[in-house]
Amino acid sequence: MLDNETKRRIDTARDILVGKVPDPKSQVEQITIALIYKFMDDMDAEAEELGGKRKFFSDKFADYSWKKLLSPSLGGHEVLNLYAEAIDKMNVNENIPQLFRDIFKNAYLPYRDPETLKSFLKIIDYFNYDHSEKLGDAFEYLLSVLGSQGDAGQFRTPRNIIDLMVYLVDPKKNETILDPACGTAGFLISSYKHIVKNNSSSLTEEKENNFSFGNGDNEKYNGDKLTPDERKKLAVNIQGYDISPDMVRLSLVNLYLHGFTNPKIVEYDTLTSEDKWNEHADIILANPPFMSPKGGIKPHKRFSVESSRSEVLFVDYIAEHLTPNGRAAVIVPEGIIFQSGTAYKALRKMLVEKYLYAVVSLPAGVFNPYSGVKTSILLMDKTLAKRTDKILFAKIENDGFDLGAQRRANSKSELPAIANAIKEYVKCVNDGREFNADDFTNLVIATKEKIGESGNWNLSGERYKTNIVITQQKYNVVHLSEICDVRDGTHDSPKYQQEGFPLITSKNIKNGVIDFADVNLISKEDLDKINQRSNVDDGDIIMPMIGTIGNPIIVKKDRDFAIKNVALIKFHKDSLVDRSFIKNILASELFQQRFDYFSNGSTQKFISLGFIRNLLIPLPPLEIQKEIVAEIEGWQKIINGARQVVENYKPQIQIDPSWEMVLLEEYIEFVSGLTLSIPDCEEVGGVPIIAINNVSEFGELNLEGLRRIKLPKQKTINFLKKGDLLFNWRNGSKHLVGKTALFDLEGEFVFASFLLGIRPKKEFLLHKYLWYLLNIYRAEGKYLQFMRQNVNGLFNREELKILPIPLPPIEKQKAIIERIEAEQKLVNANKELITIFEQKIKEKIASVWGE
């Protein structure tokens, strides 16, 4: 478990380097080199204390010892020259292991500042090679700053997810373990720790069942039950491949610092090389690359599934390279789960029929802040898959960390409960017992026959939920068709005409009303024909079945119209049902989720009329229905009023005629962004880049889905400064030109060239005043007059330079900012009001179910 002091020292070492070495990967390399340098000297010093001789720093390399490097008699430039010379020559030092020589190969000092080096070496001097476990944990923490590896399309797997996967696969001391895309060897080290722990006398049954994924273990396990031969075999059995030589080096160091004197990590292209195709493993754990290079992969011909997609090929490789009793856990992107391409379907079919026993859906923010990509874990067991005709689906909504960019720890982790449930499922299958998924939260079981019946082999567990789980039947529950007459409109396509009667489809149902502004018209003959079967009367409920599914409304009929692909719910005259109650139940979040889960269709989603008729509806007595509706409608009025404030508020600046009008260029500097191609922007490592889609309609900076790029070499980079404005000047739409965001963050950020950086001269022009002013100008359409009519959404910098702006005194600018901020506090209070009362409505509807 990483102690806080070690963590602080590593952070300090990075802080010292960051001014001279801004790239995180280079920082890791510099710290790695320095640590190995220091550790070799530590081992020499230990040999001397035991009566032996120095080995690493001996003969002609004796002058490079750590002790001499830190000698107070050396000046700053002497230390710098000595250290630079040492790391340059260390790869030819025959007295050090080949592993270390490889690390020093091509190593160099990327800066020439003696003070920086002196401070850096002083921090490195704190570390000692006296406890490989402590050093291993420290190095893993250091690797975490890499976050992700853009070159290979890899994301570093969070420690808690690694530990969960290892726990579920449960590697044993005599089994071979492989990661074919090993990155920094996180899965291999976690597997090693798992085996050591399970072969320690100090592991009691209570400790074994009391686990907390990703939070380490306060007790150190020594693996005392492992014999020397078993330890030696364990080290040989753990191996990994990676296509990146940089990752191979980092993996080797990571394993070495965890006690592997000869780690088995090789540089290998798993997808295009056949050299290791005939090698299999008992355990395979991996988080393979999610992205494929431009043009796809060109694999060899031995894969079962033909594809050029790396994620498909890696999963195929993992499945095919398990031994007869092999087990695997692999992280996959959502495309593997449901994409309809031929290769994806073929892969899923193969997995379901021969390998798969469970799918674990992970939260979308697990890889934040590096990516919001949605992922799942595929669990394979060749023996278990033969014993059951079912697949278990588990959904994790909280992994113990908030899903924002900071990923702060919380106390709501569902990982232990899910792990217990999956373990119990495996026991039940092996023992031939029935497993009841209803005893656990967020579990679904589907038969392989059900999964394969559509031919898509979809692995989204929600699709196989049979109905809403009712935790407590507070009131009677009935099918919707028992209390209402449920029909649908026409499925035909009558001829449209210039005049006639509206044909309402899902696109015309907006914000709780029918929008007749954009409606197709049909003849009286077609209207009558449709309405013979599905005439809509005042008070009926209609609800889209295609596209924007759900969103029911109660009709207030003031004209004749017909419906197409819209469900019609009619109430009996003597019905003991309040239509507003049914409308609120159908509009609830719970039912919207049901519609999403059970919808079908690739280009446009739809639900069937039979599905709607069979919806289970709680049915309290009529008087209670009316009480519930009265409460909800009262809260809805508050929401509607607050929403009016939020939607209609626009900041205003009353311009005093006495204020000086100046040209914008006189009081700002323009800052240019990076011109990059789309593949450049798809990089997942490096510096965060702000693009147009990170600037909201209202000029707010939204960092969700923020990409990172590796900065181009030999190019001047304009980093954003706090207080800079980002002006949208090339959006492709005149109406979006001019939306302006305020950059008010710390750290290194860059921005794409479709945004224009504006840096106010703060002594004359406050950045917030200009921010408000530019967004007000856009709302008033002032930019349109500057644009040439034949240019669609392109604003010229020269035109922006001559934009006249009012320039009140600084004190007046401050007063304007304070007033607008006060107004916005009130607007935000109304937003909070909306959230509070929407939650009240959710809770009220949930109470009907007994929740």
PDB file of N, CA, C and O in Angstrom, residues 650-685:
ATOM      1  N   LYS A 650     -31.476  36.613 -19.837  1.00  0.00           N
ATOM      2  CA  LYS A 650     -30.330  36.943 -20.673  1.00  0.00           C
ATOM      3  C   LYS A 650     -29.631  38.123 -20.015  1.00  0.00           C
ATOM      4  O   LYS A 650     -30.271  39.151 -19.721  1.00  0.00           O
ATOM      5  N   PRO A 651     -28.327  38.016 -19.764  1.00  0.00           N
ATOM      6  CA  PRO A 651     -27.613  39.149 -19.154  1.00  0.00           C
ATOM      7  C   PRO A 651     -27.653  40.368 -20.073  1.00  0.00           C
ATOM      8  O   PRO A 651     -27.594  40.243 -21.298  1.00  0.00           O
ATOM      9  N   GLN A 652     -27.771  41.525 -19.488  1.00  0.00           N
ATOM     10  CA  GLN A 652     -27.845  42.777 -20.245  1.00  0.00           C
ATOM     11  C   GLN A 652     -26.811  43.764 -19.704  1.00  0.00           C
ATOM     12  O   GLN A 652     -26.490  43.763 -18.507  1.00  0.00           O
ATOM     13  N   ILE A 653     -26.294  44.586 -20.590  1.00  0.00           N
ATOM     14  CA  ILE A 653     -25.422  45.696 -20.192  1.00  0.00           C
ATOM     15  C   ILE A 653     -26.026  46.974 -20.776  1.00  0.00           C
ATOM     16  O   ILE A 653     -26.106  47.122 -22.006  1.00  0.00           O
ATOM     17  N   GLN A 654     -26.494  47.846 -19.897  1.00  0.00           N
ATOM     18  CA  GLN A 654     -27.040  49.130 -20.344  1.00  0.00           C
ATOM     19  C   GLN A 654     -25.880  50.075 -20.658  1.00  0.00           C
ATOM     20  O   GLN A 654     -25.131  50.467 -19.762  1.00  0.00           O
ATOM     21  N   ILE A 655     -25.725  50.404 -21.923  1.00  0.00           N
ATOM     22  CA  ILE A 655     -24.569  51.192 -22.351  1.00  0.00           C
ATOM     23  C   ILE A 655     -24.835  52.677 -22.117  1.00  0.00           C
ATOM     24  O   ILE A 655     -25.818  53.242 -22.601  1.00  0.00           O
ATOM     25  N   ASP A 656     -23.963  53.296 -21.359  1.00  0.00           N
ATOM     26  CA  ASP A 656     -24.030  54.737 -21.078  1.00  0.00           C
ATOM     27  C   ASP A 656     -23.405  55.479 -22.270  1.00  0.00           C
ATOM     28  O   ASP A 656     -22.277  55.165 -22.682  1.00  0.00           O
ATOM     29  N   PRO A 657     -24.106  56.445 -22.838  1.00  0.00           N
ATOM     30  CA  PRO A 657     -23.554  57.191 -23.991  1.00  0.00           C
ATOM     31  C   PRO A 657     -22.218  57.861 -23.701  1.00  0.00           C
ATOM     32  O   PRO A 657     -21.461  58.156 -24.627  1.00  0.00           O
ATOM     33  N   SER A 658     -21.935  58.084 -22.417  1.00  0.00           N
ATOM     34  CA  SER A 658     -20.681  58.765 -22.074  1.00  0.00           C
ATOM     35  C   SER A 658     -19.477  57.827 -22.128  1.00  0.00           C
ATOM     36  O   SER A 658     -18.334  58.282 -22.082  1.00  0.00           O
ATOM     37  N   TRP A 659     -19.718  56.504 -22.198  1.00  0.00           N
ATOM     38  CA  TRP A 659     -18.596  55.571 -22.245  1.00  0.00           C
ATOM     39  C   TRP A 659     -17.880  55.678 -23.591  1.00  0.00           C
ATOM     40  O   TRP A 659     -18.506  55.866 -24.642  1.00  0.00           O
ATOM     41  N   GLU A 660     -16.596  55.526 -23.546  1.00  0.00           N
ATOM     42  CA  GLU A 660     -15.799  55.572 -24.772  1.00  0.00           C
ATOM     43  C   GLU A 660     -16.037  54.314 -25.591  1.00  0.00           C
ATOM     44  O   GLU A 660     -16.074  53.198 -25.067  1.00  0.00           O
ATOM     45  N   MET A 661     -16.235  54.459 -26.889  1.00  0.00           N
ATOM     46  CA  MET A 661     -16.331  53.320 -27.807  1.00  0.00           C
ATOM     47  C   MET A 661     -14.960  53.115 -28.438  1.00  0.00           C
ATOM     48  O   MET A 661     -14.395  54.043 -29.037  1.00  0.00           O
ATOM     49  N   VAL A 662     -14.432  51.908 -28.294  1.00  0.00           N
ATOM     50  CA  VAL A 662     -13.090  51.620 -28.793  1.00  0.00           C
ATOM     51  C   VAL A 662     -13.145  50.397 -29.707  1.00  0.00           C
ATOM     52  O   VAL A 662     -14.123  49.646 -29.698  1.00  0.00           O
ATOM     53  N   LEU A 663     -12.088  50.202 -30.477  1.00  0.00           N
ATOM     54  CA  LEU A 663     -11.988  48.997 -31.309  1.00  0.00           C
ATOM     55  C   LEU A 663     -11.403  47.870 -30.465  1.00  0.00           C
ATOM     56  O   LEU A 663     -10.458  48.073 -29.687  1.00  0.00           O
ATOM     57  N   LEU A 664     -11.928  46.683 -30.656  1.00  0.00           N
ATOM     58  CA  LEU A 664     -11.532  45.549 -29.825  1.00  0.00           C
ATOM     59  C   LEU A 664     -10.027  45.300 -29.884  1.00  0.00           C
ATOM     60  O   LEU A 664      -9.400  45.004 -28.865  1.00  0.00           O
ATOM     61  N   GLU A 665      -9.413  45.457 -31.046  1.00  0.00           N
ATOM     62  CA  GLU A 665      -7.999  45.109 -31.202  1.00  0.00           C
ATOM     63  C   GLU A 665      -7.084  45.954 -30.321  1.00  0.00           C
ATOM     64  O   GLU A 665      -5.968  45.562 -30.010  1.00  0.00           O
ATOM     65  N   GLU A 666      -7.563  47.140 -29.882  1.00  0.00           N
ATOM     66  CA  GLU A 666      -6.719  48.032 -29.095  1.00  0.00           C
ATOM     67  C   GLU A 666      -6.531  47.536 -27.669  1.00  0.00           C
ATOM     68  O   GLU A 666      -5.599  47.959 -26.983  1.00  0.00           O
ATOM     69  N   TYR A 667      -7.406  46.628 -27.221  1.00  0.00           N
ATOM     70  CA  TYR A 667      -7.377  46.245 -25.817  1.00  0.00           C
ATOM     71  C   TYR A 667      -7.293  44.731 -25.602  1.00  0.00           C
ATOM     72  O   TYR A 667      -7.514  44.246 -24.500  1.00  0.00           O
ATOM     73  N   ILE A 668      -6.947  44.020 -26.650  1.00  0.00           N
ATOM     74  CA  ILE A 668      -6.789  42.560 -26.516  1.00  0.00           C
ATOM     75  C   ILE A 668      -5.617  42.089 -27.365  1.00  0.00           C
ATOM     76  O   ILE A 668      -5.098  42.824 -28.210  1.00  0.00           O
ATOM     77  N   GLU A 669      -5.192  40.847 -27.097  1.00  0.00           N
ATOM     78  CA  GLU A 669      -4.259  40.150 -27.971  1.00  0.00           C
ATOM     79  C   GLU A 669      -4.975  38.905 -28.491  1.00  0.00           C
ATOM     80  O   GLU A 669      -5.719  38.251 -27.765  1.00  0.00           O
ATOM     81  N   PHE A 670      -4.752  38.588 -29.765  1.00  0.00           N
ATOM     82  CA  PHE A 670      -5.298  37.354 -30.313  1.00  0.00           C
ATOM     83  C   PHE A 670      -4.309  36.220 -30.074  1.00  0.00           C
ATOM     84  O   PHE A 670      -3.091  36.395 -30.195  1.00  0.00           O
ATOM     85  N   VAL A 671      -4.836  35.053 -29.749  1.00  0.00           N
ATOM     86  CA  VAL A 671      -4.022  33.860 -29.541  1.00  0.00           C
ATOM     87  C   VAL A 671      -4.550  32.781 -30.476  1.00  0.00           C
ATOM     88  O   VAL A 671      -5.748  32.496 -30.487  1.00  0.00           O
ATOM     89  N   SER A 672      -3.654  32.191 -31.261  1.00  0.00           N
ATOM     90  CA  SER A 672      -4.071  31.188 -32.243  1.00  0.00           C
ATOM     91  C   SER A 672      -4.053  29.790 -31.646  1.00  0.00           C
ATOM     92  O   SER A 672      -3.175  29.445 -30.848  1.00  0.00           O
ATOM     93  N   GLY A 673      -5.034  28.969 -32.070  1.00  0.00           N
ATOM     94  CA  GLY A 673      -5.097  27.585 -31.624  1.00  0.00           C
ATOM     95  C   GLY A 673      -4.326  26.662 -32.545  1.00  0.00           C
ATOM     96  O   GLY A 673      -3.663  27.102 -33.494  1.00  0.00           O
ATOM     97  N   LEU A 674      -4.422  25.379 -32.265  1.00  0.00           N
ATOM     98  CA  LEU A 674      -3.707  24.370 -33.044  1.00  0.00           C
ATOM     99  C   LEU A 674      -4.557  23.892 -34.217  1.00  0.00           C
ATOM    100  O   LEU A 674      -5.750  23.612 -34.055  1.00  0.00           O
ATOM    101  N   THR A 675      -3.940  23.825 -35.378  1.00  0.00           N
ATOM    102  CA  THR A 675      -4.615  23.258 -36.554  1.00  0.00           C
ATOM    103  C   THR A 675      -4.259  21.786 -36.610  1.00  0.00           C
ATOM    104  O   THR A 675      -3.109  21.413 -36.840  1.00  0.00           O
ATOM    105  N   LEU A 676      -5.250  20.942 -36.374  1.00  0.00           N
ATOM    106  CA  LEU A 676      -5.008  19.510 -36.267  1.00  0.00           C
ATOM    107  C   LEU A 676      -6.013  18.733 -37.099  1.00  0.00           C
ATOM    108  O   LEU A 676      -7.146  19.178 -37.294  1.00  0.00           O
ATOM    109  N   SER A 677      -5.600  17.577 -37.545  1.00  0.00           N
ATOM    110  CA  SER A 677      -6.537  16.688 -38.242  1.00  0.00           C
ATOM    111  C   SER A 677      -7.315  15.899 -37.203  1.00  0.00           C
ATOM    112  O   SER A 677      -6.943  15.847 -36.033  1.00  0.00           O
ATOM    113  N   ILE A 678      -8.396  15.255 -37.624  1.00  0.00           N
ATOM    114  CA  ILE A 678      -9.224  14.486 -36.693  1.00  0.00           C
ATOM    115  C   ILE A 678      -8.420  13.372 -36.020  1.00  0.00           C
ATOM    116  O   ILE A 678      -8.529  13.186 -34.813  1.00  0.00           O
ATOM    117  N   PRO A 679      -7.584  12.608 -36.751  1.00  0.00           N
ATOM    118  CA  PRO A 679      -6.797  11.575 -36.065  1.00  0.00           C
ATOM    119  C   PRO A 679      -5.909  12.152 -34.972  1.00  0.00           C
ATOM    120  O   PRO A 679      -5.712  11.528 -33.944  1.00  0.00           O
ATOM    121  N   ASP A 680      -5.355  13.365 -35.187  1.00  0.00           N
ATOM    122  CA  ASP A 680      -4.547  13.990 -34.141  1.00  0.00           C
ATOM    123  C   ASP A 680      -5.382  14.194 -32.885  1.00  0.00           C
ATOM    124  O   ASP A 680      -4.922  13.989 -31.770  1.00  0.00           O
ATOM    125  N   CYS A 681      -6.609  14.633 -33.080  1.00  0.00           N
ATOM    126  CA  CYS A 681      -7.475  14.927 -31.952  1.00  0.00           C
ATOM    127  C   CYS A 681      -7.992  13.672 -31.267  1.00  0.00           C
ATOM    128  O   CYS A 681      -8.538  13.753 -30.187  1.00  0.00           O
ATOM    129  N   GLU A 682      -7.835  12.522 -31.914  1.00  0.00           N
ATOM    130  CA  GLU A 682      -8.302  11.288 -31.298  1.00  0.00           C
ATOM    131  C   GLU A 682      -7.274  10.723 -30.329  1.00  0.00           C
ATOM    132  O   GLU A 682      -7.523   9.743 -29.661  1.00  0.00           O
ATOM    133  N   GLU A 683      -6.069  11.326 -30.275  1.00  0.00           N
ATOM    134  CA  GLU A 683      -5.068  10.847 -29.340  1.00  0.00           C
ATOM    135  C   GLU A 683      -5.601  10.921 -27.926  1.00  0.00           C
ATOM    136  O   GLU A 683      -6.326  11.836 -27.567  1.00  0.00           O
ATOM    137  N   VAL A 684      -5.245   9.955 -27.075  1.00  0.00           N
ATOM    138  CA  VAL A 684      -5.777   9.933 -25.724  1.00  0.00           C
ATOM    139  C   VAL A 684      -4.719  10.244 -24.662  1.00  0.00           C
ATOM    140  O   VAL A 684      -5.025  10.276 -23.492  1.00  0.00           O
ATOM    141  N   GLY A 685      -3.476  10.472 -25.057  1.00  0.00           N
ATOM    142  CA  GLY A 685      -2.458  10.853 -24.106  1.00  0.00           C
ATOM    143  C   GLY A 685      -2.041  12.283 -24.345  1.00  0.00           C
ATOM    144  O   GLY A 685      -2.304  12.861 -25.385  1.00  0.00           O
TER     145      GLY A 685
END
